[in-house]
Amino acid sequence: MKSADNEAPTELSPVDLRGYRAALESARQGKASAGIPIGSSLANSERVLAAAHNRRVQDNDPTAHAEISALRAAGRRTDHNELTLYTTLAPCALCSGAIVQFKIPRVVVGEWTNFTGEIQWLRSRGVQVLIMEDLEATALMHEFITSYPELWNEDIAHYGAERNRS
């Protein structure tokens, strides 16, 4: 796992492993329900508080990204600054904005091979970002992007000439 471009790998705690597993299971649920296979969860230092998957397709809601759905599932809180957000894919601009808005200090990302997201922007805002390079999450997204490129481009708001696979 990488915590920054030039830093040594960082180990995950048992809560981190549970948090990431919850996000990955949510991504699998997203795929099983004919949606976009991205999952996310939130945890404090003791337990997973909420988990959700991208629901844009299922709910016809352009803001129902996995990270936003996990925040909604966790409900109103005053302790976001003590939480870790887990996500199977690097957060996009929408989700990164929410991470910064709610002052979530730490994000564990499953993969950023298929989509680099806003990792550098999060880091520039003081968020600790750990990248797992999870092969299952990478394969889930690669399969989805290859099979449904139009839906993927819609999800990341790439229109017209912007359209690509990352």
Coordinates of N, CA and C in Angstrom, one line a residue:
M1 N 0.8 -1.2 0.0 CA 0.0 0.0 0.0 C 0.9 1.2 0.0
K2 N 0.5 2.3 -0.7 CA 1.2 3.5 -0.8 C 0.5 4.6 -0.1
S3 N 1.2 5.4 0.7 CA 0.5 6.5 1.3 C 0.8 7.8 0.6
A4 N 1.9 7.9 -0.1 CA 2.2 9.1 -0.9 C 3.3 8.6 -1.9
D5 N 3.5 9.5 -2.9 CA 4.4 9.1 -4.0 C 5.8 8.6 -3.5
N6 N 6.3 9.2 -2.5 CA 7.7 8.9 -2.1 C 7.8 8.2 -0.7
E7 N 6.7 7.8 -0.2 CA 6.7 7.2 1.2 C 6.7 5.7 1.1
A8 N 7.2 5.1 2.2 CA 7.1 3.6 2.3 C 5.7 3.2 2.4
P9 N 5.4 1.9 2.1 CA 4.1 1.4 2.2 C 3.6 1.5 3.7
T10 N 2.3 1.6 3.8 CA 1.7 1.8 5.1 C 0.8 0.6 5.4
E11 N 0.9 0.0 6.6 CA 0.0 -1.1 6.9 C -1.3 -0.7 7.3
L12 N -2.3 -1.5 7.1 CA -3.7 -1.3 7.5 C -4.0 -1.9 8.8
S13 N -4.8 -1.3 9.6 CA -5.2 -1.8 10.9 C -6.4 -2.8 10.7
P14 N -6.7 -3.6 11.7 CA -7.9 -4.5 11.6 C -9.2 -3.7 11.2
V15 N -9.4 -2.5 11.8 CA -10.6 -1.7 11.4 C -10.5 -1.3 9.9
D16 N -9.3 -0.9 9.5 CA -9.1 -0.6 8.1 C -9.5 -1.8 7.2
L17 N -9.0 -2.9 7.5 CA -9.4 -4.1 6.7 C -10.9 -4.4 6.7
R18 N -11.5 -4.2 7.8 CA -13.0 -4.4 7.8 C -13.7 -3.3 7.0
G19 N -13.2 -2.0 7.1 CA -13.7 -0.9 6.4 C -13.6 -1.1 4.9
Y20 N -12.4 -1.5 4.5 CA -12.2 -1.8 3.0 C -13.0 -2.9 2.5
R21 N -13.1 -4.0 3.3 CA -13.9 -5.2 2.9 C -15.4 -4.8 2.7
A22 N -15.9 -3.9 3.6 CA -17.3 -3.4 3.5 C -17.4 -2.6 2.2
A23 N -16.4 -1.8 1.9 CA -16.5 -1.1 0.6 C -16.5 -2.0 -0.6
L24 N -15.6 -3.0 -0.6 CA -15.5 -3.9 -1.7 C -16.8 -4.8 -1.8
E25 N -17.3 -5.2 -0.7 CA -18.6 -5.9 -0.8 C -19.7 -5.1 -1.4
S26 N -19.7 -3.8 -1.0 CA -20.7 -2.9 -1.6 C -20.5 -2.7 -3.1
A27 N -19.2 -2.7 -3.5 CA -19.0 -2.6 -5.0 C -19.5 -3.9 -5.7
R28 N -19.4 -5.0 -5.1 CA -19.9 -6.2 -5.6 C -21.4 -6.1 -5.7
Q29 N -22.1 -5.6 -4.7 CA -23.5 -5.4 -4.7 C -23.9 -4.5 -5.8
G30 N -23.2 -3.4 -6.0 CA -23.5 -2.5 -7.1 C -23.5 -3.2 -8.5
K31 N -22.5 -4.0 -8.7 CA -22.4 -4.8 -9.9 C -23.6 -5.8 -10.0
A32 N -23.9 -6.5 -8.9 CA -25.0 -7.4 -8.9 C -26.3 -6.8 -9.2
S33 N -26.5 -5.5 -8.9 CA -27.7 -4.8 -9.1 C -27.7 -4.0 -10.4
A34 N -26.8 -4.4 -11.4 CA -26.7 -3.7 -12.7 C -26.3 -2.3 -12.6
G35 N -25.5 -2.0 -11.6 CA -25.0 -0.6 -11.4 C -23.6 -0.5 -11.6
I36 N -23.0 0.6 -11.2 CA -21.6 0.9 -11.4 C -20.9 0.3 -10.1
P37 N -19.9 -0.6 -10.4 CA -19.3 -1.4 -9.2 C -18.2 -0.6 -8.4
I38 N -18.7 0.4 -7.8 CA -17.9 1.2 -6.9 C -18.5 1.2 -5.5
G39 N -17.8 0.9 -4.5 CA -18.3 0.8 -3.1 C -17.5 1.7 -2.2
S40 N -18.1 2.1 -1.1 CA -17.5 3.0 -0.1 C -18.0 2.7 1.3
S41 N -17.2 3.0 2.3 CA -17.7 2.9 3.7 C -17.0 3.9 4.5
L42 N -17.5 4.1 5.7 CA -17.0 5.0 6.7 C -16.8 4.3 8.0
A43 N -15.7 4.5 8.7 CA -15.4 3.9 9.9 C -14.8 4.8 10.9
N44 N -15.0 4.6 12.2 CA -14.2 5.3 13.2 C -13.1 4.4 13.6
S45 N -12.5 4.6 14.7 CA -11.3 3.8 15.1 C -11.8 2.5 15.7
E46 N -13.1 2.2 15.8 CA -13.5 1.0 16.4 C -14.3 0.1 15.4
R47 N -15.1 0.7 14.6 CA -16.1 -0.1 13.7 C -16.5 0.7 12.5
V48 N -17.0 -0.1 11.5 CA -17.6 0.4 10.3 C -19.0 1.0 10.7
L49 N -19.2 2.2 10.3 CA -20.4 2.9 10.6 C -21.5 2.8 9.5
A50 N -21.0 2.8 8.2 CA -21.9 2.8 7.1 C -21.2 2.3 5.9
A51 N -21.9 1.6 4.9 CA -21.3 1.2 3.7 C -22.4 1.4 2.6
A52 N -21.9 1.7 1.4 CA -22.9 1.9 0.3 C -22.2 1.7 -1.0
H53 N -22.9 1.6 -2.1 CA -22.4 1.5 -3.4 C -22.9 2.6 -4.3
N54 N -22.3 2.8 -5.4 CA -22.8 3.8 -6.4 C -24.2 3.4 -6.8
R55 N -25.1 4.4 -6.7 CA -26.5 4.1 -7.0 C -27.1 5.0 -8.1
R56 N -26.2 5.6 -8.9 CA -26.6 6.5 -9.9 C -27.6 5.9 -10.9
V57 N -27.3 4.7 -11.3 CA -28.2 4.0 -12.3 C -29.5 3.6 -11.6
Q58 N -29.4 2.9 -10.4 CA -30.6 2.4 -9.7 C -31.6 3.5 -9.3
D59 N -31.0 4.7 -8.9 CA -31.9 5.8 -8.3 C -32.1 6.9 -9.3
N60 N -31.5 6.8 -10.5 CA -31.5 7.9 -11.5 C -31.1 9.2 -10.9
D61 N -30.0 9.1 -10.1 CA -29.5 10.3 -9.3 C -28.1 10.5 -9.7
P62 N -27.7 11.6 -10.4 CA -26.4 11.8 -10.8 C -25.4 12.1 -9.6
T63 N -25.9 12.3 -8.4 CA -25.0 12.6 -7.3 C -24.9 11.3 -6.4
A64 N -25.5 10.2 -6.7 CA -25.5 9.0 -5.9 C -24.2 8.2 -6.1
H65 N -23.1 8.9 -6.0 CA -21.8 8.1 -6.1 C -21.6 7.4 -4.8
A66 N -20.7 6.4 -4.8 CA -20.6 5.5 -3.6 C -20.2 6.3 -2.4
E67 N -19.3 7.2 -2.5 CA -18.8 7.9 -1.3 C -20.0 8.8 -0.7
I68 N -20.7 9.4 -1.6 CA -21.9 10.3 -1.2 C -22.9 9.4 -0.6
S69 N -23.2 8.2 -1.2 CA -24.1 7.3 -0.6 C -23.7 6.8 0.8
A70 N -22.4 6.6 1.0 CA -21.9 6.1 2.3 C -22.1 7.3 3.3
L71 N -21.8 8.5 2.9 CA -22.0 9.6 3.8 C -23.5 9.7 4.2
R72 N -24.4 9.6 3.2 CA -25.8 9.6 3.5 C -26.2 8.5 4.5
A73 N -25.7 7.3 4.2 CA -26.0 6.2 5.1 C -25.6 6.4 6.5
A74 N -24.5 7.1 6.7 CA -23.9 7.4 8.0 C -24.8 8.4 8.8
G75 N -25.5 9.2 8.0 CA -26.4 10.2 8.6 C -25.6 11.4 9.1
R76 N -26.4 12.3 9.8 CA -25.8 13.5 10.3 C -24.8 13.1 11.5
R77 N -23.7 13.8 11.4 CA -22.6 13.5 12.4 C -21.8 14.7 12.7
T78 N -21.2 14.7 13.8 CA -20.3 15.8 14.2 C -18.8 15.3 14.4
D79 N -18.6 14.1 14.0 CA -17.3 13.5 14.1 C -16.6 13.1 12.8
H80 N -17.0 13.7 11.7 CA -16.4 13.3 10.4 C -14.8 13.5 10.5
N81 N -14.4 14.4 11.3 CA -12.9 14.6 11.4 C -12.2 13.5 12.1
E82 N -12.9 12.5 12.6 CA -12.3 11.3 13.3 C -12.5 10.1 12.5
L83 N -13.1 10.2 11.3 CA -13.4 9.0 10.5 C -12.4 8.8 9.3
T84 N -12.5 7.5 8.8 CA -11.8 7.2 7.6 C -12.8 6.8 6.6
L85 N -12.6 7.3 5.4 CA -13.5 6.9 4.3 C -12.7 5.8 3.4
Y86 N -13.4 4.7 3.1 CA -12.8 3.7 2.3 C -13.6 3.7 1.0
T87 N -12.9 3.5 -0.1 CA -13.5 3.5 -1.5 C -12.8 2.6 -2.4
T88 N -13.5 1.9 -3.2 CA -12.8 1.0 -4.1 C -12.1 1.6 -5.3
L89 N -12.5 2.9 -5.6 CA -11.9 3.6 -6.7 C -11.6 5.0 -6.2
A90 N -10.5 5.6 -6.8 CA -10.1 7.0 -6.5 C -11.3 7.9 -6.6
P91 N -11.5 8.8 -5.6 CA -12.6 9.7 -5.6 C -12.6 10.7 -6.7
C92 N -13.7 11.0 -7.3 CA -13.9 12.0 -8.3 C -13.9 13.4 -7.6
A93 N -14.1 14.4 -8.4 CA -14.2 15.8 -7.9 C -15.4 15.9 -7.0
L94 N -16.5 15.4 -7.3 CA -17.7 15.5 -6.4 C -17.4 14.9 -5.1
C95 N -16.9 13.7 -5.1 CA -16.7 13.0 -3.8 C -15.6 13.6 -3.0
S96 N -14.5 14.0 -3.7 CA -13.4 14.7 -3.0 C -13.8 16.0 -2.4
G97 N -14.7 16.7 -3.0 CA -15.3 17.9 -2.4 C -16.0 17.6 -1.1
A98 N -16.8 16.5 -1.1 CA -17.5 16.1 0.1 C -16.5 15.7 1.2
I99 N -15.4 15.0 0.8 CA -14.4 14.6 1.8 C -13.8 15.8 2.5
V100 N -13.4 16.8 1.7 CA -12.9 18.1 2.2 C -13.9 18.9 3.0
Q101 N -15.1 19.0 2.4 CA -16.2 19.7 3.1 C -16.4 19.2 4.5
F102 N -16.4 17.9 4.7 CA -16.7 17.3 6.0 C -15.5 17.0 6.8
K103 N -14.3 17.4 6.3 CA -13.0 17.3 7.0 C -12.7 15.9 7.4
I104 N -13.0 15.0 6.5 CA -12.6 13.6 6.7 C -11.0 13.5 6.4
P105 N -10.3 13.2 7.5 CA -8.8 13.3 7.4 C -8.1 12.2 6.6
R106 N -8.8 11.1 6.4 CA -8.0 9.9 5.9 C -8.9 9.2 4.9
V107 N -8.4 8.8 3.8 CA -9.1 8.0 2.7 C -8.2 6.8 2.3
V108 N -8.8 5.7 2.3 CA -8.2 4.4 1.8 C -8.8 4.1 0.5
V109 N -8.0 4.0 -0.6 CA -8.5 3.8 -1.9 C -8.1 2.4 -2.4
G110 N -9.0 1.7 -3.0 CA -8.7 0.4 -3.5 C -7.8 0.4 -4.7
E111 N -8.2 1.3 -5.7 CA -7.4 1.3 -6.9 C -7.6 2.7 -7.6
W112 N -6.5 3.0 -8.3 CA -6.6 4.3 -9.1 C -6.0 4.1 -10.5
T113 N -5.9 2.8 -10.9 CA -5.4 2.5 -12.2 C -6.4 2.9 -13.3
N114 N -7.7 2.6 -13.1 CA -8.7 2.9 -14.1 C -9.2 4.3 -14.1
F115 N -9.0 5.0 -12.9 CA -9.4 6.4 -12.8 C -8.6 7.0 -11.7
T116 N -7.8 8.0 -12.0 CA -6.9 8.6 -11.0 C -7.6 9.6 -10.1
G117 N -8.8 10.0 -10.5 CA -9.6 10.9 -9.6 C -8.8 12.1 -9.1
E118 N -9.1 12.5 -7.9 CA -8.6 13.7 -7.4 C -7.6 13.5 -6.2
I119 N -6.8 12.4 -6.3 CA -5.9 12.0 -5.2 C -5.0 13.2 -4.9
Q120 N -4.3 13.7 -5.9 CA -3.4 14.8 -5.6 C -4.0 16.0 -5.0
W121 N -5.2 16.4 -5.5 CA -6.0 17.5 -4.9 C -6.3 17.2 -3.4
L122 N -6.7 16.0 -3.1 CA -7.0 15.7 -1.7 C -5.8 15.8 -0.9
R123 N -4.7 15.3 -1.3 CA -3.4 15.4 -0.6 C -3.0 16.9 -0.4
S124 N -3.2 17.7 -1.4 CA -2.9 19.1 -1.3 C -3.8 19.8 -0.3
R125 N -4.9 19.2 0.0 CA -5.8 19.8 1.0 C -5.6 19.2 2.4
G126 N -4.5 18.4 2.5 CA -4.2 17.8 3.8 C -4.8 16.5 4.2
V127 N -5.5 15.8 3.2 CA -6.1 14.5 3.4 C -5.0 13.5 3.2
Q128 N -4.9 12.5 4.2 CA -4.0 11.4 4.0 C -4.7 10.4 3.1
V129 N -4.1 10.1 2.0 CA -4.7 9.1 1.1 C -3.7 7.9 1.0
L130 N -4.3 6.7 1.2 CA -3.6 5.4 1.1 C -4.2 4.7 -0.1
I131 N -3.3 4.2 -0.9 CA -3.7 3.5 -2.1 C -3.3 2.0 -2.0
M132 N -4.4 1.1 -2.0 CA -4.1 -0.3 -1.8 C -3.6 -1.1 -3.0
E133 N -4.0 -0.6 -4.2 CA -3.7 -1.3 -5.5 C -4.4 -2.7 -5.4
D134 N -5.6 -2.7 -5.1 CA -6.4 -4.0 -4.9 C -6.8 -4.5 -6.3
L135 N -6.3 -5.7 -6.6 CA -6.5 -6.4 -7.9 C -8.0 -6.6 -8.2
E136 N -8.8 -7.0 -7.2 CA -10.2 -7.2 -7.5 C -10.9 -6.0 -7.9
A137 N -10.7 -4.9 -7.1 CA -11.3 -3.6 -7.5 C -10.9 -3.1 -8.8
T138 N -9.6 -3.3 -9.2 CA -9.1 -2.9 -10.5 C -9.8 -3.7 -11.6
A139 N -10.0 -5.0 -11.4 CA -10.6 -5.9 -12.4 C -12.1 -5.5 -12.5
L140 N -12.8 -5.3 -11.4 CA -14.2 -4.9 -11.4 C -14.4 -3.7 -12.3
M141 N -13.6 -2.6 -12.1 CA -13.7 -1.4 -12.8 C -13.3 -1.6 -14.3
H142 N -12.2 -2.3 -14.5 CA -11.8 -2.5 -15.9 C -12.9 -3.2 -16.7
E143 N -13.5 -4.2 -16.2 CA -14.6 -4.9 -16.8 C -15.7 -4.0 -17.1
F144 N -16.1 -3.2 -16.1 CA -17.2 -2.3 -16.3 C -17.0 -1.2 -17.3
I145 N -15.8 -0.6 -17.3 CA -15.5 0.5 -18.2 C -15.4 -0.1 -19.7
T146 N -14.9 -1.3 -19.8 CA -14.8 -1.9 -21.1 C -16.2 -2.3 -21.7
S147 N -17.0 -2.8 -20.8 CA -18.4 -3.2 -21.2 C -19.4 -2.1 -21.4
Y148 N -19.2 -1.0 -20.6 CA -20.2 0.1 -20.6 C -19.5 1.5 -20.6
P149 N -18.8 1.7 -21.7 CA -18.0 3.0 -21.8 C -18.9 4.2 -21.7
E150 N -20.1 4.2 -22.3 CA -20.9 5.4 -22.3 C -21.4 5.7 -20.9
L151 N -21.8 4.6 -20.2 CA -22.3 4.8 -18.8 C -21.1 5.3 -17.9
W152 N -19.9 4.8 -18.1 CA -18.8 5.2 -17.4 C -18.5 6.7 -17.6
N153 N -18.5 7.1 -18.9 CA -18.2 8.5 -19.2 C -19.3 9.4 -18.6
E154 N -20.5 9.0 -18.6 CA -21.6 9.7 -17.9 C -21.3 9.9 -16.4
D155 N -20.9 8.8 -15.8 CA -20.6 8.8 -14.4 C -19.6 9.8 -14.0
I156 N -18.5 9.9 -14.8 CA -17.4 10.9 -14.5 C -17.6 12.2 -15.2
A157 N -18.7 12.4 -15.8 CA -19.1 13.7 -16.5 C -18.1 14.0 -17.6
H158 N -17.7 13.0 -18.4 CA -16.9 13.2 -19.6 C -17.8 13.2 -20.8
Y159 N -18.0 14.4 -21.4 CA -18.9 14.5 -22.5 C -18.2 14.9 -23.8
G160 N -18.7 14.5 -24.9 CA -18.1 14.9 -26.2 C -16.7 14.6 -26.4
A161 N -15.9 15.7 -26.6 CA -14.4 15.5 -26.9 C -13.7 15.0 -25.6
E162 N -14.3 15.2 -24.5 CA -13.6 14.8 -23.2 C -13.6 13.3 -23.0
R163 N -14.5 12.6 -23.7 CA -14.7 11.2 -23.5 C -13.4 10.4 -23.6
N164 N -13.1 9.6 -22.6 CA -12.0 8.7 -22.6 C -12.2 7.6 -21.6
R165 N -11.2 6.9 -21.2 CA -11.4 5.8 -20.3 C -10.8 6.1 -18.9
S166 N -10.3 7.3 -18.7 CA -9.8 7.7 -17.4 C -10.0 9.1 -17.0

